[in-house]
Tab-separated table of C-alpha atoms in Angstrom:
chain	number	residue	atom	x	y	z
Z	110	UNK	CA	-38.158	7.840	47.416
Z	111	UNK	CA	-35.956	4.874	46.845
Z	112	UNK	CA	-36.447	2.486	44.256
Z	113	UNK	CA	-37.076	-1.686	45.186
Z	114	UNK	CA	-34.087	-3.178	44.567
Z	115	UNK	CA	-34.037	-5.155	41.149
Z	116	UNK	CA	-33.810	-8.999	41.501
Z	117	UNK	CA	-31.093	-10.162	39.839
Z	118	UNK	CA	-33.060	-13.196	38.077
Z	119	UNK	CA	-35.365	-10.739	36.799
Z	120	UNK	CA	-32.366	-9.294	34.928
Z	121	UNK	CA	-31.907	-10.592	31.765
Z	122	UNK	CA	-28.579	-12.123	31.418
Z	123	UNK	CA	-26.245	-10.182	29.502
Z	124	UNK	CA	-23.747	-13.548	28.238
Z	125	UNK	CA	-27.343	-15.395	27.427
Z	126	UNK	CA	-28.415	-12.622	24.887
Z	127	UNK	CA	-24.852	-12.881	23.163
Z	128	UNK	CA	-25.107	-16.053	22.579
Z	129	UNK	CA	-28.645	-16.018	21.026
Z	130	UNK	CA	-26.966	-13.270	18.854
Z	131	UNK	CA	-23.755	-15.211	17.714
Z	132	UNK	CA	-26.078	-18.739	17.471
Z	133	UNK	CA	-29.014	-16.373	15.228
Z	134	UNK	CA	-26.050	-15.296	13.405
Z	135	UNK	CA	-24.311	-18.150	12.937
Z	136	UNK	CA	-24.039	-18.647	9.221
Z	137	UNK	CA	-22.250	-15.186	8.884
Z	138	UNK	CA	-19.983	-15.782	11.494
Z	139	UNK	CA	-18.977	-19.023	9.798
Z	140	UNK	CA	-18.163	-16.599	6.427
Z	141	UNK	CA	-16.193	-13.956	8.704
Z	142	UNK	CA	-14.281	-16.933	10.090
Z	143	UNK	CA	-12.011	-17.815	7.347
Z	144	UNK	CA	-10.613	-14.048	7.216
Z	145	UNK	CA	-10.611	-13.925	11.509
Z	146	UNK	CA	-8.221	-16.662	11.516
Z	147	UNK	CA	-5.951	-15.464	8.735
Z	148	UNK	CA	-5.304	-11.996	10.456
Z	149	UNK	CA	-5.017	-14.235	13.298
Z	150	UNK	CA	-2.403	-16.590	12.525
Z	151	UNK	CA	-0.016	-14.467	10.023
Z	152	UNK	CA	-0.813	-11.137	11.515
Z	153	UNK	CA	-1.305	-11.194	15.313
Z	154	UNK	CA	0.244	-14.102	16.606
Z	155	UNK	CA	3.752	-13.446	14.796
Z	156	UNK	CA	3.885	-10.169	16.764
Z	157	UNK	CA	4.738	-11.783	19.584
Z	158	UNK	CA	7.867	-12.553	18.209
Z	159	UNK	CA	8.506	-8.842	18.024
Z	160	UNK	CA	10.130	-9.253	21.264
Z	161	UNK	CA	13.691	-10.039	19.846
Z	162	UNK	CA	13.384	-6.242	18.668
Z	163	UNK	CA	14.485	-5.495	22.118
Z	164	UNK	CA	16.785	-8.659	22.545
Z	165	UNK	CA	20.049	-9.651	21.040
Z	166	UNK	CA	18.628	-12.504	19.933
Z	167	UNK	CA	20.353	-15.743	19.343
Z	168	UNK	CA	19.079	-18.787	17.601
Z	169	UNK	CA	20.622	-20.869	19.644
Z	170	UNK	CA	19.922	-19.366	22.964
Z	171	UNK	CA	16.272	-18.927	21.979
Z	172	UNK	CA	13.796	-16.199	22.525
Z	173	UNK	CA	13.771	-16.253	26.505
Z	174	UNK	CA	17.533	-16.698	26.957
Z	175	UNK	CA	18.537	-13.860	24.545
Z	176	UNK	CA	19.808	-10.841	27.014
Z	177	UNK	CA	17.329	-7.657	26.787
Z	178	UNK	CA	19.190	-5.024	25.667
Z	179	UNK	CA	16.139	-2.354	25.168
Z	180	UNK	CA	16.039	0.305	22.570
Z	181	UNK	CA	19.686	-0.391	21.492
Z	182	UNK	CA	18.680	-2.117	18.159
Z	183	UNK	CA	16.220	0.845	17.727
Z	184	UNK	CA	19.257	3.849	18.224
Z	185	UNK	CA	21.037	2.092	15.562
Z	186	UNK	CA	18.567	2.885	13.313
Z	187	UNK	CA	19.448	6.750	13.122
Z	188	UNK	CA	23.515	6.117	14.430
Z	189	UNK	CA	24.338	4.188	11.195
Z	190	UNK	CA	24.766	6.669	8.446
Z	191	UNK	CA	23.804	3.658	6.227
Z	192	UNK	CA	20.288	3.143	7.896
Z	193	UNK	CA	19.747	6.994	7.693
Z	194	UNK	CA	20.437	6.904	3.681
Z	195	UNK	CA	18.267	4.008	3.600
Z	196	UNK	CA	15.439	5.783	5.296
Z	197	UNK	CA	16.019	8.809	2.819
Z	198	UNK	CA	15.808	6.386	-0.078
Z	199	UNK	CA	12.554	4.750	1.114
Z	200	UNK	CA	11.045	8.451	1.983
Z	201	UNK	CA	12.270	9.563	-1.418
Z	202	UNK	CA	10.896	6.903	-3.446
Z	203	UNK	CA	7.473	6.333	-1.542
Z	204	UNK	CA	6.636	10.531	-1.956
Z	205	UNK	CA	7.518	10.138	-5.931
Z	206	UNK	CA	4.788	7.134	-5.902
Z	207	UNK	CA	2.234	9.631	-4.016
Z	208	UNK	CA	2.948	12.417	-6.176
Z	209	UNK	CA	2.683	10.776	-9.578
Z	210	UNK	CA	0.931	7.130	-9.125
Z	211	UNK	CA	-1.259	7.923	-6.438
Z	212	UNK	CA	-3.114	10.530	-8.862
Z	213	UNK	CA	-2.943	8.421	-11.555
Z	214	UNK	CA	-5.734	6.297	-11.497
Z	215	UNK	CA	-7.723	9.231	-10.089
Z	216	UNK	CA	-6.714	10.664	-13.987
Z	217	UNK	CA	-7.793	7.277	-15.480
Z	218	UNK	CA	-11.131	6.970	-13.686
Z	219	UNK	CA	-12.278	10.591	-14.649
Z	220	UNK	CA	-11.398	9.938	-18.598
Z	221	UNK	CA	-13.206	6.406	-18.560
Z	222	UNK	CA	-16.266	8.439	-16.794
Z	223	UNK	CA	-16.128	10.580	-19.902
Z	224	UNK	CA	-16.349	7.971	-22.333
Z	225	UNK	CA	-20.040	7.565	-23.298
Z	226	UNK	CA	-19.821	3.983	-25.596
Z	227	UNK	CA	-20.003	1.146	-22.999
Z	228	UNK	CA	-18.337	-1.319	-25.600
Z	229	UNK	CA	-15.302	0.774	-26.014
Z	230	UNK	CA	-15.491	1.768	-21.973
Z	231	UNK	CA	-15.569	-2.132	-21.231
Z	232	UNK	CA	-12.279	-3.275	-23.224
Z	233	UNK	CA	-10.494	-0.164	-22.478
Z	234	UNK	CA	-10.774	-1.480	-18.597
Z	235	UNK	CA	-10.018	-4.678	-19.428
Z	236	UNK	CA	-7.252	-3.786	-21.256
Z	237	UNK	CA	-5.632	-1.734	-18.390
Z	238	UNK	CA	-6.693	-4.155	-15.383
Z	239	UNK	CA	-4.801	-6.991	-17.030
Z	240	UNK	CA	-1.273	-5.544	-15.776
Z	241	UNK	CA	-2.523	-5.709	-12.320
Z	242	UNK	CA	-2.258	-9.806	-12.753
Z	243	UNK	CA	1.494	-9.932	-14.106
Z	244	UNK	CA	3.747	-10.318	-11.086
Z	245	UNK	CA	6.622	-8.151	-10.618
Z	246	UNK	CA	8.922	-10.895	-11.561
Z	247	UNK	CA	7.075	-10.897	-14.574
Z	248	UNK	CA	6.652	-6.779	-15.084
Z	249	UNK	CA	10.916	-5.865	-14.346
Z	250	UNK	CA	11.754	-8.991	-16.805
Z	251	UNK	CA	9.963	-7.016	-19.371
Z	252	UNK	CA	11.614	-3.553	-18.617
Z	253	UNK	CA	14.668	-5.438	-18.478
Z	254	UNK	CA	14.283	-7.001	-22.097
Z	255	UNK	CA	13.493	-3.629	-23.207
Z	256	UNK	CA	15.823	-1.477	-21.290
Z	257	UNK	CA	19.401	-3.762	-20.673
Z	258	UNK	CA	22.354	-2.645	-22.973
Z	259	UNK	CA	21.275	-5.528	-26.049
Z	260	UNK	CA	17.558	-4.907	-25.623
Z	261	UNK	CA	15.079	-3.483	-27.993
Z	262	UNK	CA	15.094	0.153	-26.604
Z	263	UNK	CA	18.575	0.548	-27.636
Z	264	UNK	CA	18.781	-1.405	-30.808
Z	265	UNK	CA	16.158	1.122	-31.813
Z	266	UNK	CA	17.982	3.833	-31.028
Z	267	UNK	CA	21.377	2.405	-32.672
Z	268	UNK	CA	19.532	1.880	-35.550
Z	269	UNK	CA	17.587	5.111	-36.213
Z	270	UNK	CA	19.792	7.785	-34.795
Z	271	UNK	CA	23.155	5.620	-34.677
Z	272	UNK	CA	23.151	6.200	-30.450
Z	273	UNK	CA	25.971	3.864	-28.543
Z	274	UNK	CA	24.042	1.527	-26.039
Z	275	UNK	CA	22.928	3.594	-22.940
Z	276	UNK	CA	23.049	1.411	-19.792
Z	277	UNK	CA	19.790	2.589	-18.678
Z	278	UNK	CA	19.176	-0.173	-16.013
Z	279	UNK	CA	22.932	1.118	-14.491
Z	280	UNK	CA	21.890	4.251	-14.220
Z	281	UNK	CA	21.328	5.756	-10.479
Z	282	UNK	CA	18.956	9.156	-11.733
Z	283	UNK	CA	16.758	6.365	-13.234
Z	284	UNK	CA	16.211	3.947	-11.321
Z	285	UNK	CA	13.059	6.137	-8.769
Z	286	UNK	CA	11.775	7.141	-12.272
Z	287	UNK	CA	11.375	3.483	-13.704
Z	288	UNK	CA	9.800	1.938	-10.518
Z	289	UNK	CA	7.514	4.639	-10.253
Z	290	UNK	CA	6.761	3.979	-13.844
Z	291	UNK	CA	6.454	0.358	-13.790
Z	292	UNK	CA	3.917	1.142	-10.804
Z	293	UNK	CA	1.808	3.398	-12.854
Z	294	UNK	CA	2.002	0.748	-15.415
Z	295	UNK	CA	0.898	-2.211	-13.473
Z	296	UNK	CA	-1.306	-1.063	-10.615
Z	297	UNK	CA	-3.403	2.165	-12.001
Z	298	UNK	CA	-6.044	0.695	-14.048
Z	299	UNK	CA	-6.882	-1.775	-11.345
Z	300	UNK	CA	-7.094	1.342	-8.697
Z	301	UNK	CA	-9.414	2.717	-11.046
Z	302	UNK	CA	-12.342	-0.154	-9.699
Z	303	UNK	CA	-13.076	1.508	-6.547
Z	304	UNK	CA	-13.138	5.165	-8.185
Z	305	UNK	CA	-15.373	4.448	-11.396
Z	306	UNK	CA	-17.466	2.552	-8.544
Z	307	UNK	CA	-17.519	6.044	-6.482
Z	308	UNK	CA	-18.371	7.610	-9.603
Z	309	UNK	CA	-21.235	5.343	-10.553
Z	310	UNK	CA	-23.553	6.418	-7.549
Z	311	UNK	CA	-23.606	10.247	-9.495
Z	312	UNK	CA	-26.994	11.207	-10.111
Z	313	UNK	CA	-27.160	11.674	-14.103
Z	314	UNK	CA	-29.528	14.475	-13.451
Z	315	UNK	CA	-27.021	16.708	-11.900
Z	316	UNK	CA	-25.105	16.333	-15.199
Z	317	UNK	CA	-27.993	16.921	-17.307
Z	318	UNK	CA	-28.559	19.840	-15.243
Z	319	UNK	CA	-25.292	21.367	-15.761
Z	320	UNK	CA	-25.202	20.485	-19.407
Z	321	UNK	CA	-28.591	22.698	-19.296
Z	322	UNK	CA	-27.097	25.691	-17.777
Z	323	UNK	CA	-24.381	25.465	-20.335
Z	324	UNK	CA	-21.278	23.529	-17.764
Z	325	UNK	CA	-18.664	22.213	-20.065
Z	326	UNK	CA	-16.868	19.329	-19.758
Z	327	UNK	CA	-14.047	20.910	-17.543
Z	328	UNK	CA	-16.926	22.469	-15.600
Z	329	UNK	CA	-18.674	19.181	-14.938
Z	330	UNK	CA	-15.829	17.463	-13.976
Z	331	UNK	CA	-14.957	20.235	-11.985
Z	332	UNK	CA	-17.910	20.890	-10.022
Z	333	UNK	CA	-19.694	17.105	-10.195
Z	334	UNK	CA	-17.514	13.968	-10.643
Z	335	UNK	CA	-14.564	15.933	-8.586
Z	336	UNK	CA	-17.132	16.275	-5.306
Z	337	UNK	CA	-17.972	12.797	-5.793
Z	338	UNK	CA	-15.097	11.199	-5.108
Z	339	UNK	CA	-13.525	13.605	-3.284
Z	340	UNK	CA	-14.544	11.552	0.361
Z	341	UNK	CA	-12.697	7.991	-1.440
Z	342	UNK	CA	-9.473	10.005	-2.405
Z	343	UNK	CA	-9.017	11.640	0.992
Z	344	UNK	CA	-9.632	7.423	2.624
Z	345	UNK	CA	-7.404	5.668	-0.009
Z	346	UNK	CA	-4.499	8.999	0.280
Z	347	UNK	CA	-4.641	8.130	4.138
Z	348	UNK	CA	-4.300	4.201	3.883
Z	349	UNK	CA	-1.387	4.828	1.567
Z	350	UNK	CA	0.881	7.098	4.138
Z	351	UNK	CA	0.537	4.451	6.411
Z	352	UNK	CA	2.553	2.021	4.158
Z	353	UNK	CA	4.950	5.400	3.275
Z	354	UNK	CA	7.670	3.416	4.949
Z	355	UNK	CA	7.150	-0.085	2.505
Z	356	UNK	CA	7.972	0.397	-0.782
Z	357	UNK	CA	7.321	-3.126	-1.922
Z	358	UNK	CA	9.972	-5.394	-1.416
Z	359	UNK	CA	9.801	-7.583	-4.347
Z	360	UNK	CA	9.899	-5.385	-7.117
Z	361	UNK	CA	12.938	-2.857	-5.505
Z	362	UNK	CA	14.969	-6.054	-5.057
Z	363	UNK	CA	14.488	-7.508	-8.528
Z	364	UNK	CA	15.604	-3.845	-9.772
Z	365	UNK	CA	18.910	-3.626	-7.732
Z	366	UNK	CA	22.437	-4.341	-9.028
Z	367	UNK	CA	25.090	-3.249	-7.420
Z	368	UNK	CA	25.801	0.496	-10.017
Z	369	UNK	CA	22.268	1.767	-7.917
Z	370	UNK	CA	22.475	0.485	-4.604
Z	371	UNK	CA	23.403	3.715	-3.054
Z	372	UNK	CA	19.853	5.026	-4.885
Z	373	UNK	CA	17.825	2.002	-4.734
Z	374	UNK	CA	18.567	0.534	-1.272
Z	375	UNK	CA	15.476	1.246	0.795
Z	376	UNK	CA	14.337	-0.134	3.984
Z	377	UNK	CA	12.990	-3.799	3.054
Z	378	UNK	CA	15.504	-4.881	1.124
Z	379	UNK	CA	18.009	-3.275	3.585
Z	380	UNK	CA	15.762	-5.183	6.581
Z	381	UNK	CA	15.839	-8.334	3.860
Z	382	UNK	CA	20.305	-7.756	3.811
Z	383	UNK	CA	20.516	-7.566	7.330
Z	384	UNK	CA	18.309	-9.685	8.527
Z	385	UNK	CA	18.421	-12.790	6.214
Z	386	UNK	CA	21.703	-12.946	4.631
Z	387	UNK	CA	23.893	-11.511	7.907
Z	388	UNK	CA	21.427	-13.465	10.236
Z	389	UNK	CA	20.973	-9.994	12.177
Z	390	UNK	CA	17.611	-11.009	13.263
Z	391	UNK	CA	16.772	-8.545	16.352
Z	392	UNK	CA	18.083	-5.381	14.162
Z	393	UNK	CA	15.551	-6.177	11.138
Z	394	UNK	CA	13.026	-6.628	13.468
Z	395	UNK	CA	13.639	-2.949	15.043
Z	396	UNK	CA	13.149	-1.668	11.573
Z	397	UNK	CA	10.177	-3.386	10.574
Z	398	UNK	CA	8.676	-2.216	14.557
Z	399	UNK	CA	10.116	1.106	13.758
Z	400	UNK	CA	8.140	1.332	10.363
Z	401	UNK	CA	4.771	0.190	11.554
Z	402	UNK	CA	5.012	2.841	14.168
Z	403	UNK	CA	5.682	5.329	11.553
Z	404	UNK	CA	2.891	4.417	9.571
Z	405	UNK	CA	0.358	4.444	12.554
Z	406	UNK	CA	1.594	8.039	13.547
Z	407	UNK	CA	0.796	8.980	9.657
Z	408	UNK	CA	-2.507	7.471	9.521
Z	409	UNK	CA	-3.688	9.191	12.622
Z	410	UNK	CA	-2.342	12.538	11.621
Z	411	UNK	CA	-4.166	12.362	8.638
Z	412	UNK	CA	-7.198	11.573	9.979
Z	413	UNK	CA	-7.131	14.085	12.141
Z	414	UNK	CA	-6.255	16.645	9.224
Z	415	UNK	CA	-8.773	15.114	7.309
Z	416	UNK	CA	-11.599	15.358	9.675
Z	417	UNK	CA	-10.936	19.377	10.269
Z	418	UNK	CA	-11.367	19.917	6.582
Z	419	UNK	CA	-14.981	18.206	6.785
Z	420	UNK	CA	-14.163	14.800	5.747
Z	421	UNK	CA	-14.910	11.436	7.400
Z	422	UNK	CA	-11.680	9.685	7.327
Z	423	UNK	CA	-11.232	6.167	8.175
Z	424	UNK	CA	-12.427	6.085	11.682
């Protein structure tokens, strides 16, 4: 038997009931706003000038005169043999900062969960989230006092085992090892917030339990506080392959001289070279499209991975 068609004005109107939402909700909204218009402004609407990636753009011809040219700035990227060392650099240098600075404040998190005197606990993190606030200009003028050819490290070392000044800062096999380093240095004990916060939803019990059946400290760590933030390390390991391609321009280009450039040269201060100082404009572009693409491709892999193994991931 058919059903009597419903009158449409008996239907509630779908717009009407949004709008008693947004206007209930009002108040938040107005807090989310701030944020909304920020990704809006300096995140969205500059990606419509990602068109010149596919351009040979010209200042003075503008963004619709420039002749389309399609995926010719985007070949470059793997016909120059100086883009592909570039790449190789950046790859390098961003798998060293996953390997040893990723786990890092992983390390840090599971020793301050160990330490049982909340005094001590609370200036220990103080003491290791203050590097987090020095900027990097701020961070490699330190290493540099240290580490240049007059500097402290080798005045010490002239003095007490009569070494000639070693041009540490000239050296190409150290200059991955000191960013990575200066890194560890600066950003691990503020990394450590979100993990001691994982770690702080552990039921004591279970430890109290294990300490009853005779779990060590290895053991507990092991078995307990390992589990627990097992779910954060798999989110925070995903987030940071899709920035594997941006190695943080400011601190690379304060590090670079011209004895590690072949090393040291990675993809945003290469995009930075090209695109600022020789005005190649559509060809940094490509690079930085070229990048973000990477880094999607990453993030969804590892999802994906993730979510086999039992995790959540990030979506």
């Amino acid at each position: 038997m058919l059903k009597p068609a419903v009158s449409p004005t008996v239907q509630p109107n779908r717009w009407i009931r949004i709008r008693k939402k947004v206007w209930k909700s009002r108040y938040m909204y107005l807090f989310v706003l701030p944020g909304l218009l920020y990704f809006l402004i300096y995140k969205y609407l500059p990606l419509l000038g990602s068109v010149i990636a596919f351009k040979d753009y010209s200042v003075f011809r503008g963004f619709q005169n420039s002749p389309w040219v399609g995926l010719k700035h985007f070949e470059r990227i793997f016909d120059n043999p100086e883009v592909v060392q570039v790449l190789v650099n950046t790859l390098v240098l961003s798998f060293l900062q996953i390997a040893f600075a990723f786990p890092a404040p992983i390390l840090l998190a599971l020793m301050l969960n160990e330490v049982r005197l909340e005094w001590v606990k609370r200036i220990i993190q103080s003491v290791v989230y203050l590097p987090h606030f020095l900027s990097w200009v701020v961070v490699v003028g330190v290493v540099t006092i240290f580490l240049r050819g007059e500097g402290l490290v080798n005045n010490l070392l002239g003095l007490w085992f009569g070494i000639e000044s070693i041009p540490f800062l000239q050296m190409p096999g150290l200059f991955k090892p000191l960013l990575v380093l200066e890194v560890i240095w600066k950003e691990t004990g503020w990394s450590t917030i979100i993990f001691l916060a994982a770690l702080a939803g552990v039921n004591p019990e279970l430890y109290e339990a294990a300490v009853a059946d005779g779990a060590g400290r290895l053991r507990r760590i092991w078995h307990i506080t390992l589990p627990a933030i097992r779910s954060t390390v798999v989110i925070l390991l995903i987030l940071r392959l899709g920035s594997v391609l941006d190695n943080g321009f400011e601190q690379v280009f304060l590090m670079l001289n011209p004895y590690v450039m072949d090393v040291g040269n990675v993809l945003d201060t290469y995009v930075y070279y090209k695109g600022i100082e020789q005005s190649d404009f559509s060809f940094a572009t490509a690079v930085g499209l070229f990048k973000s693409v990477v880094g999607l491709i990453l993030v969804i892999a590892a999802n994906r991975l993730a979510k086999k193994f039992g995790e959540d991931g990030i979506y």
